[in-house]
Amino acid sequence: MVKSPWSDILQDRLGEFEKLSGINVNLSVLPEQQARQKLAIDFASGGRTVDVFDSSLTVEKARFAQAGWYEPLNKYMVAGKLDPTYRFDDFFTSARTAVKTQDGSIIGLPWKADVQVLYYRKDLFAQAGLKVPTTLDELEAAAAKLHVPGKMYGYAARGLKNANAYTFAFPLQAFGGRWVDGKGNSTVNNAQAVKALNWYSSMLKKFAPPSVISYNWSEVLGLFQQEQLAMFNDGIGFAVQLEDKSMSKVAGKVGYAVLPGRLAPATYNALAMSSRSGNKDAAFLFMQWATNRAFDKFLVEHGVTSPRQSSWTTATNKPLETIPWAKTYFDALKVAKPAFPEVPPVQEMRDTVGIAIVQAIQGAASKPALDQANRDFQSALNSAK
């Protein structure tokens, strides 16, 4: 498992599953990069040491499915094997779609979902008489009104190569662009993508710090926490840090909204079973327990996000009423679409498009920069076939 708030709670409650099932679980929890490297090496070498794993669908889905490393779960999702109270249909539609491949195979159970939202300073918006932006034009107008050079930046997002492709997914979706077409060919230089890059680079040049091309999420978050930024878009997972008064000057001042155009680029994780597992029935019992309604409700009651709808309405702490960002997360998941395409070379795509984004922020024309990205990405796609 990847070290996270989910894995922390899982470790704490593992004894309950072992007592209920009589199955002993050897749970290994590692930092993300280490966990993903170990997993890929184990699978590539034909290892059989893993039964269940936390799969980043953004990075691994297409590659692992192509390699046959996921055990399809369809044959387990039937009466007699699936707990009748499990309710797979309780997960948001976008999360259920994310755990399926194009041929209908279910390659995991929804485990985590992160969606991009708009973070904004609600106190500054109120002082300036601004409403929450619902279009790109309104977002730009609000940034211009709140931008005070040297004191308050109107808008920022990730500028660093590779990382920037994640937040660029927002304008790409807003202009109707796609990373690949229906045949799996690159489209990162089409007219919609060029418009999206023109908008993104223009916003960062006008309203973000001059050094924004070196900004990953941590720099953007720090700027906002130090009361030097009015708005940014990124994953909802940072809300907890923003509301922590011990590390954030803006705690209690943050507004959360679904992005203009009712957009929510999303990433998903699944709890998946290795196709080489020698304990498949036991593995599926564990997967059900770790994602069932009772366990999931407990997660939400302890501040962890979840793609199960019922957890947000039945949790005893009434999160939709008491947690500032919960309603936005809930609403965003209803309209969420994957931030990235389901292709094996997604990291190569992030690198090549990330370079084009940096070049555009530095003043290069968007079209030739994306033309080069398109050639490089298409080459990676061809190599992966």
mmCIF file of C-alpha atoms in Angstrom:
data_model
loop_
_atom_site.group_PDB
_atom_site.id
_atom_site.type_symbol
_atom_site.label_atom_id
_atom_site.label_comp_id
_atom_site.label_asym_id
_atom_site.label_seq_id
_atom_site.Cartn_x
_atom_site.Cartn_y
_atom_site.Cartn_z
ATOM 1 C CA MET A 1 0.000 0.000 0.000
ATOM 2 C CA VAL A 2 1.011 3.596 -0.536
ATOM 3 C CA LYS A 3 1.412 5.572 2.682
ATOM 4 C CA SER A 4 -1.633 7.843 3.052
ATOM 5 C CA PRO A 5 -4.452 8.704 5.488
ATOM 6 C CA TRP A 6 -6.343 5.724 4.012
ATOM 7 C CA SER A 7 -3.503 3.299 4.753
ATOM 8 C CA ASP A 8 -3.091 4.697 8.278
ATOM 9 C CA ILE A 9 -6.711 3.909 9.139
ATOM 10 C CA LEU A 10 -6.500 0.567 7.364
ATOM 11 C CA GLN A 11 -3.541 -0.427 9.513
ATOM 12 C CA ASP A 12 -5.312 0.647 12.688
ATOM 13 C CA ARG A 13 -8.402 -1.431 11.927
ATOM 14 C CA LEU A 14 -6.794 -4.437 10.245
ATOM 15 C CA GLY A 15 -7.316 -6.590 13.315
ATOM 16 C CA GLU A 16 -11.079 -6.323 12.862
ATOM 17 C CA PHE A 17 -10.854 -7.965 9.440
ATOM 18 C CA GLU A 18 -8.512 -10.691 10.694
ATOM 19 C CA LYS A 19 -10.880 -11.457 13.586
ATOM 20 C CA LEU A 20 -13.955 -11.519 11.345
ATOM 21 C CA SER A 21 -12.427 -13.604 8.561
ATOM 22 C CA GLY A 22 -9.758 -15.682 10.268
ATOM 23 C CA ILE A 23 -7.380 -14.500 7.529
ATOM 24 C CA ASN A 24 -3.955 -13.155 8.452
ATOM 25 C CA VAL A 25 -2.910 -10.081 6.450
ATOM 26 C CA ASN A 26 0.676 -9.012 5.855
ATOM 27 C CA LEU A 27 0.219 -5.297 5.086
ATOM 28 C CA SER A 28 3.208 -3.455 3.621
ATOM 29 C CA VAL A 29 2.956 0.370 3.591
ATOM 30 C CA LEU A 30 5.577 2.387 1.701
ATOM 31 C CA PRO A 31 6.100 5.949 0.405
ATOM 32 C CA GLU A 32 4.402 6.350 -2.978
ATOM 33 C CA GLN A 33 7.407 6.379 -5.295
ATOM 34 C CA GLN A 34 8.988 3.414 -3.517
ATOM 35 C CA ALA A 35 5.729 1.466 -3.493
ATOM 36 C CA ARG A 36 5.083 1.984 -7.215
ATOM 37 C CA GLN A 37 8.632 1.064 -8.203
ATOM 38 C CA LYS A 38 8.562 -2.079 -6.071
ATOM 39 C CA LEU A 39 5.212 -3.122 -7.487
ATOM 40 C CA ALA A 40 6.271 -2.667 -11.121
ATOM 41 C CA ILE A 41 9.532 -4.561 -10.565
ATOM 42 C CA ASP A 42 7.735 -7.411 -8.793
ATOM 43 C CA PHE A 43 5.139 -7.775 -11.543
ATOM 44 C CA ALA A 44 7.627 -7.408 -14.409
ATOM 45 C CA SER A 45 9.824 -10.129 -12.910
ATOM 46 C CA GLY A 46 6.897 -12.543 -12.556
ATOM 47 C CA GLY A 47 6.681 -12.189 -8.791
ATOM 48 C CA ARG A 48 3.776 -13.646 -6.808
ATOM 49 C CA THR A 49 4.288 -11.851 -3.522
ATOM 50 C CA VAL A 50 1.404 -9.388 -3.916
ATOM 51 C CA ASP A 51 -2.275 -10.266 -3.562
ATOM 52 C CA VAL A 52 -3.884 -6.805 -3.301
ATOM 53 C CA PHE A 53 -2.426 -3.430 -4.175
ATOM 54 C CA ASP A 54 -3.304 0.270 -4.287
ATOM 55 C CA SER A 55 -3.271 1.138 -7.992
ATOM 56 C CA SER A 56 -2.949 4.682 -9.320
ATOM 57 C CA LEU A 57 -5.240 4.402 -12.318
ATOM 58 C CA THR A 58 -3.850 7.599 -13.822
ATOM 59 C CA VAL A 59 -0.380 6.128 -14.102
ATOM 60 C CA GLU A 60 -0.906 2.370 -14.107
ATOM 61 C CA LYS A 61 -4.295 1.448 -15.557
ATOM 62 C CA ALA A 62 -3.444 1.224 -19.260
ATOM 63 C CA ARG A 63 0.052 -0.194 -18.691
ATOM 64 C CA PHE A 64 -0.963 -2.797 -16.100
ATOM 65 C CA ALA A 65 -4.073 -3.832 -18.070
ATOM 66 C CA GLN A 66 -1.997 -4.254 -21.223
ATOM 67 C CA ALA A 67 0.472 -6.421 -19.273
ATOM 68 C CA GLY A 68 -2.311 -8.546 -17.737
ATOM 69 C CA TRP A 69 -1.351 -7.686 -14.150
ATOM 70 C CA TYR A 70 -4.889 -6.927 -12.968
ATOM 71 C CA GLU A 71 -7.186 -9.791 -12.013
ATOM 72 C CA PRO A 72 -10.599 -8.982 -13.614
ATOM 73 C CA LEU A 73 -13.170 -8.858 -10.827
ATOM 74 C CA ASN A 74 -16.358 -9.417 -12.833
ATOM 75 C CA LYS A 75 -16.555 -13.084 -11.825
ATOM 76 C CA TYR A 76 -16.314 -12.099 -8.152
ATOM 77 C CA MET A 77 -19.007 -9.403 -8.355
ATOM 78 C CA VAL A 78 -21.808 -11.971 -8.250
ATOM 79 C CA ALA A 79 -24.190 -13.422 -5.682
ATOM 80 C CA GLY A 80 -22.412 -15.802 -3.367
ATOM 81 C CA LYS A 81 -19.099 -13.953 -3.591
ATOM 82 C CA LEU A 82 -20.132 -10.321 -3.228
ATOM 83 C CA ASP A 83 -21.608 -9.215 0.099
ATOM 84 C CA PRO A 84 -25.274 -8.333 -0.709
ATOM 85 C CA THR A 85 -24.887 -5.122 1.344
ATOM 86 C CA TYR A 86 -21.781 -3.983 -0.596
ATOM 87 C CA ARG A 87 -23.603 -1.735 -3.142
ATOM 88 C CA PHE A 88 -21.121 -1.181 -5.986
ATOM 89 C CA ASP A 89 -23.652 1.256 -7.462
ATOM 90 C CA ASP A 90 -23.167 3.481 -4.401
ATOM 91 C CA PHE A 91 -19.862 4.741 -5.839
ATOM 92 C CA PHE A 92 -20.037 7.861 -7.985
ATOM 93 C CA THR A 93 -20.491 7.031 -11.672
ATOM 94 C CA SER A 94 -17.123 8.561 -12.562
ATOM 95 C CA ALA A 95 -15.377 6.299 -10.014
ATOM 96 C CA ARG A 96 -17.150 3.183 -11.301
ATOM 97 C CA THR A 97 -16.201 4.094 -14.860
ATOM 98 C CA ALA A 98 -12.589 4.643 -13.823
ATOM 99 C CA VAL A 99 -12.197 1.056 -12.554
ATOM 100 C CA LYS A 100 -13.389 -0.476 -15.811
ATOM 101 C CA THR A 101 -11.432 -1.080 -18.993
ATOM 102 C CA GLN A 102 -12.870 -0.541 -22.458
ATOM 103 C CA ASP A 103 -13.895 -4.208 -22.726
ATOM 104 C CA GLY A 104 -15.959 -3.925 -19.522
ATOM 105 C CA SER A 105 -13.516 -5.650 -17.187
ATOM 106 C CA ILE A 106 -13.581 -4.371 -13.607
ATOM 107 C CA ILE A 107 -9.923 -4.115 -12.601
ATOM 108 C CA GLY A 108 -10.370 -2.848 -9.035
ATOM 109 C CA LEU A 109 -12.751 -1.434 -6.452
ATOM 110 C CA PRO A 110 -12.945 2.378 -6.134
ATOM 111 C CA TRP A 111 -10.618 3.427 -3.350
ATOM 112 C CA LYS A 112 -9.714 7.097 -3.710
ATOM 113 C CA ALA A 113 -10.779 9.979 -5.939
ATOM 114 C CA ASP A 114 -9.244 13.422 -6.162
ATOM 115 C CA VAL A 115 -10.864 16.209 -8.186
ATOM 116 C CA GLN A 116 -9.639 19.637 -9.150
ATOM 117 C CA VAL A 117 -11.609 22.552 -7.732
ATOM 118 C CA LEU A 118 -11.249 26.309 -7.592
ATOM 119 C CA TYR A 119 -9.727 27.585 -4.348
ATOM 120 C CA TYR A 120 -10.456 31.270 -3.771
ATOM 121 C CA ARG A 121 -10.226 33.836 -0.981
ATOM 122 C CA LYS A 122 -13.851 34.369 -0.058
ATOM 123 C CA ASP A 123 -12.985 37.394 2.111
ATOM 124 C CA LEU A 124 -11.285 39.171 -0.822
ATOM 125 C CA PHE A 125 -14.136 38.279 -3.143
ATOM 126 C CA ALA A 126 -16.636 39.767 -0.681
ATOM 127 C CA GLN A 127 -14.601 42.959 -0.252
ATOM 128 C CA ALA A 128 -14.338 43.388 -4.031
ATOM 129 C CA GLY A 129 -18.002 42.572 -4.641
ATOM 130 C CA LEU A 130 -17.091 39.593 -6.812
ATOM 131 C CA LYS A 131 -19.156 36.458 -7.361
ATOM 132 C CA VAL A 132 -17.632 33.029 -7.759
ATOM 133 C CA PRO A 133 -16.505 32.648 -11.422
ATOM 134 C CA THR A 134 -18.588 30.338 -13.586
ATOM 135 C CA THR A 135 -16.778 31.065 -16.871
ATOM 136 C CA LEU A 136 -13.153 31.514 -17.909
ATOM 137 C CA ASP A 137 -13.854 35.184 -18.684
ATOM 138 C CA GLU A 138 -15.226 35.735 -15.163
ATOM 139 C CA LEU A 139 -12.216 33.945 -13.666
ATOM 140 C CA GLU A 140 -9.837 36.189 -15.611
ATOM 141 C CA ALA A 141 -11.789 39.331 -14.660
ATOM 142 C CA ALA A 142 -11.669 38.369 -10.973
ATOM 143 C CA ALA A 143 -7.916 37.705 -11.187
ATOM 144 C CA ALA A 144 -7.374 41.114 -12.783
ATOM 145 C CA LYS A 145 -9.397 42.875 -10.090
ATOM 146 C CA LEU A 146 -7.623 41.163 -7.183
ATOM 147 C CA HIS A 147 -4.109 41.276 -8.649
ATOM 148 C CA VAL A 148 -1.863 43.737 -6.815
ATOM 149 C CA PRO A 149 1.730 43.425 -8.151
ATOM 150 C CA GLY A 150 4.203 42.549 -5.423
ATOM 151 C CA LYS A 151 1.489 42.019 -2.812
ATOM 152 C CA MET A 152 -1.335 39.795 -4.049
ATOM 153 C CA TYR A 153 -1.194 37.574 -7.129
ATOM 154 C CA GLY A 154 -4.556 37.204 -8.864
ATOM 155 C CA TYR A 155 -4.188 33.603 -10.056
ATOM 156 C CA ALA A 156 -1.578 30.834 -10.149
ATOM 157 C CA ALA A 157 -1.315 27.167 -11.059
ATOM 158 C CA ARG A 158 1.464 24.652 -11.572
ATOM 159 C CA GLY A 159 4.132 25.820 -14.033
ATOM 160 C CA LEU A 160 6.787 23.151 -13.510
ATOM 161 C CA LYS A 161 7.280 20.687 -16.386
ATOM 162 C CA ASN A 162 5.279 17.468 -16.046
ATOM 163 C CA ALA A 163 3.427 18.663 -12.931
ATOM 164 C CA ASN A 164 1.845 21.481 -14.982
ATOM 165 C CA ALA A 165 0.042 19.018 -17.274
ATOM 166 C CA TYR A 166 -2.313 18.152 -14.383
ATOM 167 C CA THR A 167 -3.635 21.694 -13.854
ATOM 168 C CA PHE A 168 -3.540 22.378 -17.612
ATOM 169 C CA ALA A 169 -6.203 19.652 -17.905
ATOM 170 C CA PHE A 170 -8.714 22.233 -16.649
ATOM 171 C CA PRO A 171 -8.441 24.741 -19.555
ATOM 172 C CA LEU A 172 -7.965 21.845 -21.984
ATOM 173 C CA GLN A 173 -11.359 20.452 -20.956
ATOM 174 C CA ALA A 174 -12.856 23.960 -20.864
ATOM 175 C CA PHE A 175 -11.971 24.564 -24.529
ATOM 176 C CA GLY A 176 -13.228 21.118 -25.534
ATOM 177 C CA GLY A 177 -9.757 19.693 -26.083
ATOM 178 C CA ARG A 178 -8.567 16.106 -25.610
ATOM 179 C CA TRP A 179 -5.209 14.430 -25.172
ATOM 180 C CA VAL A 180 -5.982 11.668 -27.694
ATOM 181 C CA ASP A 181 -8.709 10.964 -30.254
ATOM 182 C CA GLY A 182 -11.003 7.955 -30.420
ATOM 183 C CA LYS A 183 -8.294 5.906 -32.128
ATOM 184 C CA GLY A 184 -5.717 6.670 -29.474
ATOM 185 C CA ASN A 185 -3.729 9.178 -31.546
ATOM 186 C CA SER A 186 -2.322 12.355 -30.041
ATOM 187 C CA THR A 187 -4.380 15.535 -30.411
ATOM 188 C CA VAL A 188 -2.363 17.816 -28.153
ATOM 189 C CA ASN A 189 -1.739 20.314 -30.961
ATOM 190 C CA ASN A 190 -5.286 20.741 -32.287
ATOM 191 C CA ALA A 191 -7.128 24.084 -32.263
ATOM 192 C CA GLN A 192 -8.752 23.483 -28.866
ATOM 193 C CA ALA A 193 -5.428 22.625 -27.237
ATOM 194 C CA VAL A 194 -3.796 25.736 -28.698
ATOM 195 C CA LYS A 195 -6.608 27.930 -27.316
ATOM 196 C CA ALA A 196 -6.242 26.247 -23.936
ATOM 197 C CA LEU A 197 -2.503 26.840 -23.830
ATOM 198 C CA ASN A 198 -2.921 30.446 -24.948
ATOM 199 C CA TRP A 199 -5.333 30.996 -22.045
ATOM 200 C CA TYR A 200 -3.269 29.108 -19.442
ATOM 201 C CA SER A 201 0.057 30.744 -20.326
ATOM 202 C CA SER A 202 -1.539 34.191 -20.553
ATOM 203 C CA MET A 203 -3.115 33.830 -17.089
ATOM 204 C CA LEU A 204 0.173 32.739 -15.534
ATOM 205 C CA LYS A 205 2.165 35.483 -17.278
ATOM 206 C CA LYS A 206 -0.244 38.200 -16.160
ATOM 207 C CA PHE A 207 -1.271 37.120 -12.675
ATOM 208 C CA ALA A 208 1.268 34.604 -11.243
ATOM 209 C CA PRO A 209 4.742 35.146 -9.775
ATOM 210 C CA PRO A 210 7.520 35.575 -12.401
ATOM 211 C CA SER A 211 9.123 32.308 -11.276
ATOM 212 C CA VAL A 212 5.939 30.264 -11.814
ATOM 213 C CA ILE A 213 7.652 27.846 -14.259
ATOM 214 C CA SER A 214 9.413 26.384 -11.197
ATOM 215 C CA TYR A 215 6.147 26.000 -9.256
ATOM 216 C CA ASN A 216 4.753 22.578 -8.409
ATOM 217 C CA TRP A 217 1.704 22.219 -6.151
ATOM 218 C CA SER A 218 3.722 22.897 -2.995
ATOM 219 C CA GLU A 219 4.834 26.355 -4.110
ATOM 220 C CA VAL A 220 1.327 27.341 -5.226
ATOM 221 C CA LEU A 221 -0.129 26.061 -1.965
ATOM 222 C CA GLY A 222 2.494 27.930 0.086
ATOM 223 C CA LEU A 223 1.771 31.189 -1.718
ATOM 224 C CA PHE A 224 -1.937 30.825 -0.953
ATOM 225 C CA GLN A 225 -1.335 29.855 2.684
ATOM 226 C CA GLN A 226 0.812 32.982 3.148
ATOM 227 C CA GLU A 227 -1.994 35.302 1.919
ATOM 228 C CA GLN A 228 -0.222 36.186 -1.324
ATOM 229 C CA LEU A 229 -2.562 34.509 -3.815
ATOM 230 C CA ALA A 230 -6.267 35.057 -4.552
ATOM 231 C CA MET A 231 -7.130 31.933 -6.597
ATOM 232 C CA PHE A 232 -5.743 28.650 -7.885
ATOM 233 C CA ASN A 233 -7.013 25.359 -9.251
ATOM 234 C CA ASP A 234 -5.713 22.021 -8.014
ATOM 235 C CA GLY A 235 -6.808 18.803 -6.330
ATOM 236 C CA ILE A 236 -9.216 18.983 -3.381
ATOM 237 C CA GLY A 237 -6.742 17.083 -1.218
ATOM 238 C CA PHE A 238 -5.028 20.305 -0.157
ATOM 239 C CA ALA A 239 -8.103 21.688 1.593
ATOM 240 C CA VAL A 240 -7.212 20.065 4.906
ATOM 241 C CA GLN A 241 -3.844 21.869 4.957
ATOM 242 C CA LEU A 242 -5.475 25.193 4.105
ATOM 243 C CA GLU A 243 -7.931 24.877 6.989
ATOM 244 C CA ASP A 244 -5.203 23.962 9.500
ATOM 245 C CA LYS A 245 -4.536 27.132 11.530
ATOM 246 C CA SER A 246 -1.127 25.840 12.618
ATOM 247 C CA MET A 247 0.204 26.012 9.050
ATOM 248 C CA SER A 248 -2.150 28.325 7.147
ATOM 249 C CA LYS A 249 -2.867 32.055 7.516
ATOM 250 C CA VAL A 250 -5.973 31.672 5.372
ATOM 251 C CA ALA A 251 -7.784 29.082 7.509
ATOM 252 C CA GLY A 252 -11.462 30.053 7.567
ATOM 253 C CA LYS A 253 -11.047 32.446 4.636
ATOM 254 C CA VAL A 254 -11.062 29.895 1.814
ATOM 255 C CA GLY A 255 -13.895 29.395 -0.610
ATOM 256 C CA TYR A 256 -14.251 26.182 -2.624
ATOM 257 C CA ALA A 257 -16.089 25.900 -5.941
ATOM 258 C CA VAL A 258 -16.529 23.569 -8.860
ATOM 259 C CA LEU A 259 -14.364 24.937 -11.676
ATOM 260 C CA PRO A 260 -15.920 27.229 -14.309
ATOM 261 C CA GLY A 261 -17.904 25.272 -16.885
ATOM 262 C CA ARG A 262 -18.859 22.694 -14.225
ATOM 263 C CA LEU A 263 -15.543 20.940 -14.803
ATOM 264 C CA ALA A 264 -13.621 18.672 -12.458
ATOM 265 C CA PRO A 265 -10.535 16.944 -13.907
ATOM 266 C CA ALA A 266 -10.021 13.932 -11.659
ATOM 267 C CA THR A 267 -7.592 11.180 -10.738
ATOM 268 C CA TYR A 268 -8.593 7.848 -9.256
ATOM 269 C CA ASN A 269 -7.078 4.974 -7.303
ATOM 270 C CA ALA A 270 -8.430 1.449 -7.046
ATOM 271 C CA LEU A 271 -7.866 -1.403 -4.670
ATOM 272 C CA ALA A 272 -6.823 -4.068 -7.153
ATOM 273 C CA MET A 273 -5.993 -7.778 -7.138
ATOM 274 C CA SER A 274 -2.876 -9.204 -8.731
ATOM 275 C CA SER A 275 -3.608 -11.702 -11.504
ATOM 276 C CA ARG A 276 -0.783 -13.813 -10.051
ATOM 277 C CA SER A 277 -2.242 -13.938 -6.550
ATOM 278 C CA GLY A 278 -2.434 -17.404 -5.049
ATOM 279 C CA ASN A 279 -5.077 -16.260 -2.540
ATOM 280 C CA LYS A 280 -7.739 -14.734 -4.769
ATOM 281 C CA ASP A 281 -10.842 -15.560 -2.740
ATOM 282 C CA ALA A 282 -9.227 -14.268 0.459
ATOM 283 C CA ALA A 283 -7.957 -11.215 -1.422
ATOM 284 C CA PHE A 284 -11.454 -10.374 -2.638
ATOM 285 C CA LEU A 285 -12.846 -10.680 0.888
ATOM 286 C CA PHE A 286 -10.241 -8.194 2.079
ATOM 287 C CA MET A 287 -10.966 -5.801 -0.798
ATOM 288 C CA GLN A 288 -14.685 -5.848 -0.011
ATOM 289 C CA TRP A 289 -14.100 -5.177 3.666
ATOM 290 C CA ALA A 290 -11.703 -2.274 3.001
ATOM 291 C CA THR A 291 -14.142 -0.554 0.645
ATOM 292 C CA ASN A 292 -17.518 -1.487 2.122
ATOM 293 C CA ARG A 293 -20.014 1.091 3.325
ATOM 294 C CA ALA A 294 -19.218 0.784 7.037
ATOM 295 C CA PHE A 295 -15.457 1.154 6.610
ATOM 296 C CA ASP A 296 -15.892 3.961 4.103
ATOM 297 C CA LYS A 297 -18.251 5.867 6.398
ATOM 298 C CA PHE A 298 -15.609 5.616 9.119
ATOM 299 C CA LEU A 299 -13.047 7.131 6.724
ATOM 300 C CA VAL A 300 -15.255 10.130 5.992
ATOM 301 C CA GLU A 301 -15.970 10.614 9.696
ATOM 302 C CA HIS A 302 -12.193 10.910 10.159
ATOM 303 C CA GLY A 303 -11.583 13.497 7.458
ATOM 304 C CA VAL A 304 -10.688 11.236 4.529
ATOM 305 C CA THR A 305 -12.288 11.783 1.113
ATOM 306 C CA SER A 306 -14.232 8.968 -0.499
ATOM 307 C CA PRO A 307 -15.902 8.172 -3.832
ATOM 308 C CA ARG A 308 -18.850 6.458 -2.033
ATOM 309 C CA GLN A 309 -21.921 8.709 -2.129
ATOM 310 C CA SER A 310 -23.681 7.344 0.947
ATOM 311 C CA SER A 311 -20.719 8.002 3.234
ATOM 312 C CA TRP A 312 -21.193 11.749 2.825
ATOM 313 C CA THR A 313 -24.856 11.669 3.762
ATOM 314 C CA THR A 314 -24.768 9.088 6.564
ATOM 315 C CA ALA A 315 -21.553 10.046 8.400
ATOM 316 C CA THR A 316 -22.348 11.074 11.963
ATOM 317 C CA ASN A 317 -20.308 14.294 11.713
ATOM 318 C CA LYS A 318 -22.567 15.516 8.842
ATOM 319 C CA PRO A 319 -19.589 16.480 6.630
ATOM 320 C CA LEU A 320 -21.661 18.160 3.929
ATOM 321 C CA GLU A 321 -22.761 20.692 6.557
ATOM 322 C CA THR A 322 -19.705 20.905 8.804
ATOM 323 C CA ILE A 323 -16.622 20.537 6.537
ATOM 324 C CA PRO A 324 -16.052 23.682 4.399
ATOM 325 C CA TRP A 325 -14.935 21.870 1.247
ATOM 326 C CA ALA A 326 -17.077 18.708 1.450
ATOM 327 C CA LYS A 327 -20.086 19.955 -0.545
ATOM 328 C CA THR A 328 -17.803 21.125 -3.393
ATOM 329 C CA TYR A 329 -16.031 17.750 -3.435
ATOM 330 C CA PHE A 330 -19.386 15.950 -3.496
ATOM 331 C CA ASP A 331 -20.696 18.150 -6.342
ATOM 332 C CA ALA A 332 -17.440 17.947 -8.306
ATOM 333 C CA LEU A 333 -17.474 14.143 -8.264
ATOM 334 C CA LYS A 334 -20.879 14.226 -9.958
ATOM 335 C CA VAL A 335 -19.349 15.906 -13.041
ATOM 336 C CA ALA A 336 -15.764 14.637 -12.825
ATOM 337 C CA LYS A 337 -13.877 13.422 -15.881
ATOM 338 C CA PRO A 338 -10.385 11.853 -15.891
ATOM 339 C CA ALA A 339 -7.607 14.422 -16.012
ATOM 340 C CA PHE A 340 -5.489 12.212 -18.281
ATOM 341 C CA PRO A 341 -6.097 9.675 -21.059
ATOM 342 C CA GLU A 342 -5.915 5.933 -20.483
ATOM 343 C CA VAL A 343 -2.751 5.281 -22.481
ATOM 344 C CA PRO A 344 0.477 3.545 -21.396
ATOM 345 C CA PRO A 345 2.862 6.498 -21.999
ATOM 346 C CA VAL A 346 0.963 8.980 -19.819
ATOM 347 C CA GLN A 347 4.148 10.086 -18.072
ATOM 348 C CA GLU A 348 5.835 10.713 -21.425
ATOM 349 C CA MET A 349 2.779 12.763 -22.418
ATOM 350 C CA ARG A 350 3.055 14.838 -19.252
ATOM 351 C CA ASP A 351 6.735 15.465 -19.994
ATOM 352 C CA THR A 352 6.284 16.515 -23.611
ATOM 353 C CA VAL A 353 3.230 18.711 -23.054
ATOM 354 C CA GLY A 354 4.845 20.052 -19.892
ATOM 355 C CA ILE A 355 7.762 21.359 -21.941
ATOM 356 C CA ALA A 356 5.349 23.123 -24.319
ATOM 357 C CA ILE A 357 3.562 24.748 -21.391
ATOM 358 C CA VAL A 358 6.840 26.061 -19.982
ATOM 359 C CA GLN A 359 7.852 27.408 -23.395
ATOM 360 C CA ALA A 360 4.506 29.206 -23.805
ATOM 361 C CA ILE A 361 4.786 30.792 -20.360
ATOM 362 C CA GLN A 362 8.260 31.974 -21.339
ATOM 363 C CA GLY A 363 6.841 33.657 -24.431
ATOM 364 C CA ALA A 364 6.984 31.063 -27.228
ATOM 365 C CA ALA A 365 4.014 30.675 -29.555
ATOM 366 C CA SER A 366 1.680 27.894 -28.426
ATOM 367 C CA LYS A 367 1.151 26.165 -31.800
ATOM 368 C CA PRO A 368 4.776 25.288 -32.664
ATOM 369 C CA ALA A 369 5.442 24.287 -29.051
ATOM 370 C CA LEU A 370 2.459 21.921 -29.110
ATOM 371 C CA ASP A 371 3.407 20.636 -32.578
ATOM 372 C CA GLN A 372 6.667 19.341 -31.128
ATOM 373 C CA ALA A 373 4.830 17.898 -28.114
ATOM 374 C CA ASN A 374 2.432 16.159 -30.494
ATOM 375 C CA ARG A 375 5.282 14.539 -32.450
ATOM 376 C CA ASP A 376 6.979 13.323 -29.266
ATOM 377 C CA PHE A 377 3.768 12.040 -27.688
ATOM 378 C CA GLN A 378 2.697 10.261 -30.892
ATOM 379 C CA SER A 379 6.098 8.586 -31.057
ATOM 380 C CA ALA A 380 5.640 7.340 -27.474
ATOM 381 C CA LEU A 381 2.146 6.096 -28.317
ATOM 382 C CA ASN A 382 3.454 4.207 -31.354
ATOM 383 C CA SER A 383 6.211 2.605 -29.297
ATOM 384 C CA ALA A 384 3.708 1.420 -26.681
ATOM 385 C CA LYS A 385 1.508 -0.453 -29.196
#
